[in-house]
Amino acid sequence: MDAFFASAEQASKPSLRGKAVVVGGLGPRGVVATASYEARVFGVHSAMPMAQARRLAPNAAYLVPRFAFYRAISEQVMGLLRALSPLVEPLSLDEAFVDLEAGGAAGDEESARLVGVRLRGDIRAVTGLTGSVGLAASKMLAKIGSEQAKPDGLVVIEPGTERAMLGPLPVRTLPGVGPATGDHLRRAGITTVEEIAGAGEDELVRLLGKAHGHGLYAMALARDERPVVAEREAKSVSVEDTYDVDIHDRTRVGLEVQRLADRCVRRLRGAGLSGRTIVLKVRRYDFSTLTRSETLRGPTDDPAVVREAAARLLDSVDTTGGVRLLGVGVSGLADYTQEDLFAQAAEEQVDAGSVEEAEDAIEAEPEAPVERRWPSGHDVRHVRYGHGWVQGSGLGRVTVRFETPDSDPGRVRTFRTDDPDLEVAEPLPLVPGSLAQA
DNA sequence: TCTGGGGTCCTATGTCAA
DNA sequence: TCTGTTGACATAGGACCC
């Protein structure tokens, strides 16, 4: 999908169409998740600190992501893909590989192109959004093709033309070459894909190590045999929070770790999983990041066990100077629990006095509750004015623009944040009747 | 106002047992 | 019995992806 989050917001909010839209964390430490193509003109792009984006595009619309909404759209698109083939490998909410051969949907180049054209039409009809398609003989080439096709296009990389097409491209085009590897290669005088091929396999392995070297050399020669794999099993479950202000108080750090452990276990249990290895992640005031892990004798999904392990791990970490991020994860997953009876009994004890209570005893960060209740971009309904979305809030006021996906751009009105006529609403379908509402 | 959140994979190093 | 090799596992860190 093209600029997925931003496009979904523009489709949902007529007044934002054709305008610079930036979706991401709005806090002081937020980063850009997606920028609309109009915003990219100003140099705004994914992973950029929000503060920098605001300097570059001060007049853009800034919205928090609405994952439930995007997920609903994503499921519609994945449904279309699964109609083409049972072999669909989602990479994220807005991207997937499809093995057309396995689906019998396409045998030759022309039939494949036809499938791609039809798919793009279906995506538009069902979601109202544009998606781009890359058709090629391997995952790597299909991915590169789809990048070249964006926005709103289709690219076929014909067999036999792969090497010539890849040759002049920058090394960063290849999957697995990020900033660090890119720098590494550049220092060795390698800037294009054909120069990777020219350097030879031994040289690459010497430069980048065994796995990466062999892999990259193969990619540069357009050799990629990786199969499309549907239903890959999760290998870890984790949660993490970056705090608006560094936490210095060791007691508070401990409490946050307990909260994260509970959240992590909730996700773990929700997925019907348990795990053996508990991981604590700490990012300090200076952005240095360290992890500590502990492996239990058997898998657990017991909140008390995970909390205690996380607390032990925290004991071995120096947090003087403050922490900006904390995280708790579980890996070594199994889909069954093999917990001994002592732990089960201990759980019932500890659960009685949960962390949430203790947490309330500590004074909360002084943050405006209105920001929580009326997050920018979220849908609302007013008794008199109907459906709209929060354009901004603060100082006891909330500003709402009243419009729907199929209306003209709407008008703005401002209310008190405690106005009883105003309530939170579910997103409306982008195409009438197409979005199953929760 | 510098740098999210949720993942995967790879590498290096240490330890232990066969 | 001593020494060396090998493999599995645990741990920590880093690169990368969307």
Coordinates of C-alpha atoms (C1' of nucleotides) in Angstrom, one line a residue:
Chain A
M1 CA 0.0 0.0 0.0
D2 CA 1.2 3.5 -0.8
A3 CA 2.0 5.7 2.3
F4 CA -0.5 3.5 4.0
F5 CA -1.3 5.1 7.3
A6 CA -1.4 8.6 5.8
S7 CA -3.5 7.5 2.8
A8 CA -6.0 5.8 5.1
E9 CA -6.3 9.1 7.1
Q10 CA -6.7 11.1 4.0
A11 CA -9.4 8.8 2.7
S12 CA -11.1 9.0 6.0
K13 CA -10.9 12.8 6.3
P14 CA -11.8 14.7 3.1
S15 CA -10.3 18.0 4.3
L16 CA -6.8 16.3 4.4
R17 CA -6.8 15.1 0.8
G18 CA -4.0 16.7 -1.3
K19 CA -2.5 18.0 1.9
A20 CA 0.7 17.2 3.8
V21 CA -0.2 14.6 6.5
V22 CA 2.1 13.1 9.0
V23 CA 1.2 10.1 11.2
G24 CA 3.3 9.3 14.2
G25 CA 3.8 9.7 17.9
L26 CA 2.8 13.2 19.0
G27 CA 4.8 13.2 22.3
P28 CA 8.0 15.0 22.7
R29 CA 9.9 11.9 21.6
G30 CA 7.7 10.8 18.8
V31 CA 8.9 9.7 15.4
V32 CA 7.2 9.7 12.0
A33 CA 5.5 6.5 11.1
T34 CA 4.2 7.5 7.7
A35 CA 4.3 10.8 5.7
S36 CA 1.9 11.4 2.8
Y37 CA 3.5 12.1 -0.5
E38 CA 2.6 15.8 -0.1
A39 CA 4.6 15.8 3.2
R40 CA 7.6 14.1 1.6
V41 CA 8.0 17.0 -0.7
F42 CA 9.2 19.0 2.4
G43 CA 11.7 16.2 3.2
V44 CA 9.6 14.5 5.9
H45 CA 10.0 10.7 6.0
S46 CA 9.5 7.7 8.1
A47 CA 11.6 7.3 11.3
M48 CA 12.3 11.0 11.4
P49 CA 11.9 12.7 14.8
M50 CA 8.5 14.4 14.9
A51 CA 10.2 17.6 16.1
Q52 CA 12.2 17.7 12.9
A53 CA 9.2 17.0 10.8
R54 CA 7.4 19.9 12.4
R55 CA 10.2 22.2 11.5
L56 CA 10.2 21.0 7.9
A57 CA 6.5 21.0 7.4
P58 CA 4.9 23.3 10.1
N59 CA 1.6 23.4 8.3
A60 CA 1.1 19.6 7.8
A61 CA -1.6 17.8 9.7
Y62 CA -0.2 15.7 12.5
L63 CA -2.1 12.6 13.6
V64 CA -1.6 9.7 15.9
P65 CA -1.8 6.2 14.3
R66 CA -5.1 4.3 14.6
F67 CA -3.9 0.7 14.3
A68 CA -7.3 -0.9 14.7
F69 CA -8.5 1.0 11.7
Y70 CA -5.5 0.2 9.6
R71 CA -5.7 -3.4 10.6
A72 CA -9.3 -3.6 9.4
I73 CA -8.2 -2.3 6.0
S74 CA -5.2 -4.6 6.0
E75 CA -7.4 -7.6 6.5
Q76 CA -9.5 -6.6 3.5
V77 CA -6.4 -6.4 1.4
M78 CA -4.9 -9.7 2.7
G79 CA -8.3 -11.3 1.9
L80 CA -7.9 -10.3 -1.7
L81 CA -4.4 -11.7 -1.8
R82 CA -5.5 -15.0 -0.3
A83 CA -8.0 -15.3 -3.1
L84 CA -5.1 -15.4 -5.5
S85 CA -3.0 -18.0 -3.7
P86 CA -2.8 -19.9 -0.4
L87 CA 0.8 -18.8 -0.1
V88 CA 0.6 -15.3 1.2
E89 CA 3.4 -14.0 3.5
P90 CA 2.5 -10.7 5.2
L91 CA 5.5 -8.5 6.0
S92 CA 3.5 -5.9 7.9
L93 CA 0.0 -4.4 7.8
D94 CA 0.6 -3.0 4.4
E95 CA 2.8 -5.4 2.5
A96 CA 2.8 -9.1 1.6
F97 CA 4.4 -11.6 -0.8
V98 CA 2.1 -13.8 -2.8
D99 CA 3.3 -17.0 -4.6
L100 CA 1.2 -16.8 -7.7
E101 CA 2.5 -20.0 -9.1
A102 CA 1.4 -21.9 -6.0
G103 CA -2.1 -20.4 -6.5
G104 CA -2.3 -21.4 -10.1
A105 CA -3.4 -17.9 -10.7
A106 CA -0.6 -17.1 -13.2
G107 CA 1.5 -19.3 -15.3
D108 CA 3.2 -16.9 -17.7
E109 CA 4.1 -13.3 -17.8
E110 CA 1.0 -12.0 -19.4
S111 CA -1.4 -13.8 -17.1
A112 CA 0.7 -12.6 -14.1
R113 CA 0.4 -9.0 -15.3
L114 CA -3.3 -9.4 -15.7
V115 CA -3.6 -10.7 -12.1
G116 CA -1.6 -7.7 -10.9
V117 CA -3.8 -5.2 -12.8
R118 CA -6.9 -6.8 -11.5
L119 CA -5.6 -6.9 -8.0
R120 CA -4.9 -3.2 -8.0
G121 CA -8.4 -2.5 -9.2
D122 CA -9.9 -4.7 -6.5
I123 CA -7.8 -3.0 -3.8
R124 CA -9.1 0.4 -4.9
A125 CA -12.7 -0.8 -5.1
V126 CA -12.7 -2.5 -1.7
T127 CA -10.6 -0.1 0.3
G128 CA -10.6 3.2 -1.6
L129 CA -6.8 3.2 -1.4
T130 CA -4.1 2.6 -3.9
G131 CA -1.6 -0.2 -3.7
S132 CA 1.5 -0.9 -5.9
V133 CA 2.5 -4.3 -7.3
G134 CA 5.9 -5.8 -8.2
L135 CA 5.9 -8.9 -10.2
A136 CA 9.1 -11.0 -10.5
A137 CA 10.6 -14.4 -10.1
S138 CA 11.8 -13.9 -6.5
K139 CA 10.9 -12.1 -3.3
M140 CA 13.8 -9.7 -3.5
L141 CA 13.0 -8.6 -7.1
A142 CA 9.2 -8.4 -6.4
K143 CA 10.0 -6.2 -3.5
I144 CA 12.3 -3.9 -5.5
G145 CA 9.7 -3.9 -8.3
S146 CA 7.0 -2.8 -5.9
E147 CA 9.2 0.0 -4.5
Q148 CA 9.8 1.2 -8.1
A149 CA 6.0 1.0 -8.8
K150 CA 5.1 3.4 -6.0
P151 CA 2.9 5.2 -5.9
D152 CA -0.1 3.6 -7.5
G153 CA 1.8 1.5 -10.1
L154 CA 2.7 -1.9 -11.3
V155 CA 6.2 -3.1 -12.4
V156 CA 7.1 -6.4 -14.0
I157 CA 10.7 -7.4 -13.9
E158 CA 11.1 -9.8 -16.8
P159 CA 13.2 -12.9 -16.5
G160 CA 16.6 -12.3 -18.1
T161 CA 16.6 -8.6 -17.4
E162 CA 17.3 -8.8 -13.6
R163 CA 21.1 -8.4 -13.6
A164 CA 21.0 -5.4 -15.9
M165 CA 18.3 -3.8 -13.9
L166 CA 20.0 -4.3 -10.5
G167 CA 23.5 -3.3 -11.6
P168 CA 23.4 0.5 -11.4
L169 CA 21.2 0.6 -8.3
P170 CA 22.7 1.8 -5.0
V171 CA 23.6 -0.9 -2.6
R172 CA 21.0 0.3 -0.2
T173 CA 18.4 -1.0 -2.6
L174 CA 19.1 -4.5 -1.6
P175 CA 17.2 -5.9 1.4
G176 CA 19.4 -6.2 4.4
V177 CA 21.7 -3.3 3.5
G178 CA 21.0 -0.5 6.0
P179 CA 23.0 2.5 7.2
A180 CA 25.8 0.4 8.9
T181 CA 26.3 -2.1 6.0
G182 CA 26.0 0.7 3.5
D183 CA 28.8 2.7 5.2
H184 CA 30.9 -0.4 5.5
L185 CA 30.6 -1.1 1.8
R186 CA 31.2 2.5 0.8
R187 CA 34.4 2.6 2.8
A188 CA 35.5 -0.4 0.7
G189 CA 34.7 1.6 -2.4
I190 CA 31.4 -0.3 -3.2
T191 CA 28.4 1.8 -3.9
T192 CA 26.4 0.0 -6.5
V193 CA 25.0 -3.5 -6.9
E194 CA 27.3 -4.4 -9.8
E195 CA 30.2 -3.4 -7.6
I196 CA 29.1 -5.9 -5.0
A197 CA 29.0 -8.6 -7.7
G198 CA 32.4 -7.4 -9.0
A199 CA 34.0 -7.6 -5.6
G200 CA 33.5 -11.3 -5.4
E201 CA 32.1 -13.6 -2.8
D202 CA 35.3 -14.0 -0.7
E203 CA 35.8 -10.2 -0.4
L204 CA 32.2 -9.7 0.8
V205 CA 32.5 -12.5 3.4
R206 CA 35.7 -10.9 4.6
L207 CA 34.0 -7.5 4.8
L208 CA 30.6 -8.5 6.3
G209 CA 30.9 -11.9 7.8
K210 CA 29.7 -15.3 6.6
A211 CA 26.0 -15.1 6.6
H212 CA 25.6 -11.6 5.4
G213 CA 28.5 -11.8 2.9
H214 CA 27.2 -14.9 1.1
G215 CA 23.6 -13.6 1.2
L216 CA 24.4 -10.2 -0.2
Y217 CA 26.6 -11.7 -3.0
A218 CA 23.7 -13.9 -4.0
M219 CA 21.3 -11.0 -4.0
A220 CA 23.6 -8.9 -6.1
L221 CA 23.6 -11.7 -8.7
A222 CA 19.8 -11.7 -8.5
R223 CA 19.9 -15.1 -7.0
D224 CA 17.1 -15.5 -4.4
E225 CA 15.5 -18.8 -3.8
R226 CA 13.7 -18.0 -0.5
P227 CA 10.2 -19.5 -0.6
V228 CA 7.0 -17.6 0.3
V229 CA 6.1 -18.8 3.7
A230 CA 2.6 -18.3 5.1
E231 CA 1.9 -18.5 8.8
R232 CA 5.3 -18.0 10.3
E233 CA 5.2 -18.6 14.0
A234 CA 6.1 -15.8 16.4
K235 CA 9.5 -16.3 18.2
S236 CA 9.1 -13.6 20.8
V237 CA 6.6 -11.2 22.4
S238 CA 7.7 -7.9 23.8
V239 CA 6.4 -4.5 25.0
E240 CA 8.3 -1.4 25.5
D241 CA 7.7 2.3 26.4
T242 CA 9.7 5.4 25.8
Y243 CA 8.9 8.0 28.4
D244 CA 8.3 11.6 27.6
V245 CA 10.8 12.5 30.4
D246 CA 13.6 10.3 31.6
I247 CA 12.8 8.4 34.8
H248 CA 15.4 8.8 37.6
D249 CA 13.5 7.4 40.6
R250 CA 14.6 3.8 41.0
T251 CA 11.4 2.9 42.7
R252 CA 9.4 4.2 39.7
V253 CA 11.7 2.3 37.3
G254 CA 10.9 -0.9 39.2
L255 CA 7.2 -0.2 39.1
E256 CA 7.3 0.5 35.3
V257 CA 9.1 -2.8 34.8
Q258 CA 6.4 -4.6 36.7
R259 CA 3.7 -2.9 34.6
L260 CA 5.5 -3.8 31.4
A261 CA 5.9 -7.4 32.5
D262 CA 2.1 -7.6 33.1
R263 CA 1.4 -6.1 29.7
C264 CA 3.7 -8.5 28.1
V265 CA 2.1 -11.5 29.8
R266 CA -1.3 -10.3 28.7
R267 CA -0.2 -10.3 25.1
L268 CA 1.5 -13.6 25.6
R269 CA -1.6 -15.2 27.0
G270 CA -3.8 -13.6 24.4
A271 CA -1.8 -15.4 21.8
G272 CA -2.1 -18.7 23.7
L273 CA 1.7 -18.8 24.3
S274 CA 4.2 -19.2 27.0
G275 CA 8.0 -18.7 27.0
R276 CA 11.2 -19.7 28.7
T277 CA 13.4 -16.6 28.4
I278 CA 12.6 -13.3 30.0
V279 CA 14.3 -10.2 28.5
L280 CA 14.6 -6.8 30.1
K281 CA 15.6 -3.9 27.9
V282 CA 16.8 -0.6 29.2
R283 CA 17.6 2.5 27.1
R284 CA 19.5 5.0 29.2
Y285 CA 19.5 8.8 29.2
D286 CA 22.3 8.8 26.6
F287 CA 20.5 6.4 24.3
S288 CA 22.9 3.5 25.2
T289 CA 20.8 0.4 25.2
L290 CA 21.4 -2.8 27.1
T291 CA 19.5 -6.0 27.5
R292 CA 19.5 -8.6 30.3
S293 CA 17.9 -12.0 30.0
E294 CA 17.3 -15.0 32.1
T295 CA 16.2 -18.5 31.0
L296 CA 13.8 -20.4 33.2
R297 CA 13.7 -24.2 33.5
G298 CA 10.4 -24.4 31.6
P299 CA 8.0 -22.1 29.7
T300 CA 5.7 -19.8 31.7
D301 CA 2.8 -17.5 31.1
D302 CA 2.6 -16.6 34.8
P303 CA 2.6 -12.9 35.5
A304 CA 4.2 -13.3 38.9
V305 CA 7.0 -15.4 37.5
V306 CA 7.7 -12.9 34.6
R307 CA 7.5 -10.0 37.0
E308 CA 10.0 -11.5 39.4
A309 CA 12.4 -12.4 36.7
A310 CA 12.2 -8.9 35.2
A311 CA 12.8 -7.5 38.7
R312 CA 15.9 -9.7 39.2
L313 CA 17.2 -8.6 35.8
L314 CA 16.7 -5.0 36.7
D315 CA 18.9 -5.5 39.8
S316 CA 21.9 -5.9 37.5
V317 CA 21.4 -2.7 35.7
D318 CA 22.8 0.7 36.6
T319 CA 20.2 3.3 35.9
T320 CA 21.9 6.3 37.4
G321 CA 21.5 9.3 35.0
G322 CA 18.0 8.2 34.2
V323 CA 16.2 5.9 31.7
R324 CA 14.3 6.9 28.6
L325 CA 12.9 3.5 27.6
L326 CA 12.0 0.3 29.4
G327 CA 10.9 -3.0 27.8
V328 CA 10.1 -6.5 28.8
G329 CA 10.0 -9.5 26.4
V330 CA 9.6 -13.2 26.4
S331 CA 11.2 -15.6 23.9
G332 CA 11.8 -19.3 23.6
L333 CA 8.1 -19.6 23.0
A334 CA 6.0 -22.8 23.3
D335 CA 2.3 -23.1 22.9
Y336 CA 1.9 -24.9 26.1
T337 CA 2.7 -24.2 29.7
Q338 CA 4.8 -26.4 31.8
E339 CA 4.8 -24.6 35.1
D340 CA 5.3 -26.4 38.3
L341 CA 2.7 -26.3 41.0
F342 CA 4.7 -24.0 43.3
A343 CA 4.6 -21.3 40.7
Q344 CA 0.9 -21.7 40.1
A345 CA 0.3 -21.4 43.8
A346 CA 2.5 -18.3 44.1
E347 CA 0.6 -16.7 41.3
E348 CA -2.7 -16.7 43.1
Q349 CA -1.0 -15.1 46.1
V350 CA 0.7 -12.3 44.2
D351 CA -2.3 -11.7 41.9
A352 CA -4.4 -10.6 44.8
G353 CA -2.3 -7.5 45.3
S354 CA -1.6 -6.5 41.8
V355 CA 0.9 -3.8 40.6
E356 CA -1.9 -1.6 39.3
E357 CA -2.9 -0.7 42.8
A358 CA 0.6 0.1 44.0
E359 CA 1.0 2.2 40.8
D360 CA -1.9 4.4 41.7
A361 CA -0.2 5.2 45.0
I362 CA 2.7 6.8 43.1
E363 CA 2.0 10.3 41.8
A364 CA 1.4 10.3 38.1
E365 CA 3.4 12.4 35.6
P366 CA 1.8 15.7 35.4
E367 CA 0.1 15.3 32.0
A368 CA -3.1 16.7 30.7
P369 CA -5.9 14.1 30.8
V370 CA -7.7 15.9 28.0
E371 CA -5.0 14.8 25.6
R372 CA -5.8 11.2 26.5
R373 CA -9.5 11.5 26.0
W374 CA -9.4 13.3 22.7
P375 CA -6.4 12.1 20.7
S376 CA -5.8 14.0 17.5
G377 CA -7.3 12.3 14.5
H378 CA -9.7 10.0 16.3
D379 CA -13.3 9.8 15.3
V380 CA -16.1 11.4 17.4
R381 CA -19.8 11.9 17.2
H382 CA -21.8 14.9 18.3
V383 CA -25.4 14.7 19.0
R384 CA -26.2 17.7 16.9
Y385 CA -23.4 17.9 14.3
G386 CA -22.9 14.2 13.6
H387 CA -19.7 12.4 12.7
G388 CA -16.3 14.1 12.8
W389 CA -12.7 13.8 14.0
V390 CA -10.6 15.6 16.6
Q391 CA -8.4 18.2 15.0
G392 CA -6.8 19.2 18.3
S393 CA -7.4 19.7 22.0
G394 CA -6.0 21.4 25.0
L395 CA -6.9 24.0 27.6
G396 CA -10.2 22.4 28.2
R397 CA -11.3 22.7 24.6
V398 CA -11.5 20.2 21.8
T399 CA -11.7 21.2 18.2
V400 CA -13.7 18.9 15.8
R401 CA -14.0 18.8 12.1
F402 CA -17.3 17.4 11.0
E403 CA -16.9 15.3 7.8
T404 CA -17.1 11.7 6.7
P405 CA -15.2 9.7 4.0
D406 CA -17.9 10.4 1.4
S407 CA -18.7 14.0 2.4
D408 CA -17.2 17.3 1.2
P409 CA -14.5 18.8 3.4
G410 CA -16.3 19.8 6.6
R411 CA -16.5 22.7 9.1
V412 CA -14.6 23.0 12.3
R413 CA -16.3 23.6 15.7
T414 CA -14.9 23.8 19.2
F415 CA -16.4 22.4 22.3
R416 CA -15.5 22.0 26.0
T417 CA -13.7 18.8 26.6
D418 CA -16.4 17.7 29.0
D419 CA -19.3 18.5 26.6
P420 CA -21.8 15.7 27.2
D421 CA -23.0 15.9 23.6
L422 CA -19.6 14.7 22.3
E423 CA -18.5 11.1 22.3
V424 CA -15.8 8.8 20.9
A425 CA -16.9 7.0 17.7
E426 CA -15.7 4.1 15.5
P427 CA -14.1 4.9 12.2
L428 CA -16.5 4.9 9.2
P429 CA -15.8 2.6 6.3
L430 CA -13.8 4.3 3.5
V431 CA -16.0 2.6 0.9
P432 CA -19.7 2.4 1.9
G433 CA -20.5 -0.9 3.5
S434 CA -17.1 -2.5 3.0
L435 CA -15.6 -2.3 6.4
A436 CA -16.8 -4.7 9.1
Q437 CA -17.0 -2.6 12.2
A438 CA -16.0 -4.1 15.6
Chain B
dT1 C1' 12.1 19.4 21.8
dC2 C1' 16.9 14.0 18.7
dT3 C1' 16.3 9.4 17.8
dG4 C1' 9.0 4.7 18.4
dG5 C1' 7.4 -0.1 18.8
dG6 C1' 7.4 -4.7 17.5
dG7 C1' 9.7 -7.9 15.5
dT8 C1' 13.8 -11.1 13.0
dC9 C1' 18.3 -12.8 12.3
dC10 C1' 23.3 -12.9 13.0
dT11 C1' 27.7 -12.8 15.7
dA12 C1' 30.8 -13.2 19.6
dT13 C1' 31.8 -15.1 23.8
dG14 C1' 31.4 -18.1 27.7
dT15 C1' 30.1 -22.5 29.8
dC16 C1' 29.2 -27.2 30.1
dA17 C1' 29.0 -32.0 28.7
dA18 C1' 30.1 -35.8 25.7
Chain C
dT1 C1' 43.4 -39.8 33.4
dC2 C1' 44.5 -35.8 30.9
dT3 C1' 43.8 -32.9 27.0
dG4 C1' 41.5 -31.3 23.0
dT5 C1' 37.4 -30.9 20.0
dT6 C1' 32.8 -30.2 19.1
dG7 C1' 28.1 -29.0 19.7
dA8 C1' 24.4 -27.1 22.3
dC9 C1' 22.8 -23.5 24.9
dA10 C1' 22.8 -19.0 27.3
dT11 C1' 23.7 -14.3 27.1
dA12 C1' 24.6 -9.6 25.1
dG13 C1' 24.8 -6.6 21.4
dG14 C1' 23.9 -4.9 16.8
dA15 C1' 21.8 -4.4 12.2
dC16 C1' 17.8 -4.3 9.8
dC17 C1' 12.8 -4.2 8.5
dC18 C1' 8.1 -1.9 8.4

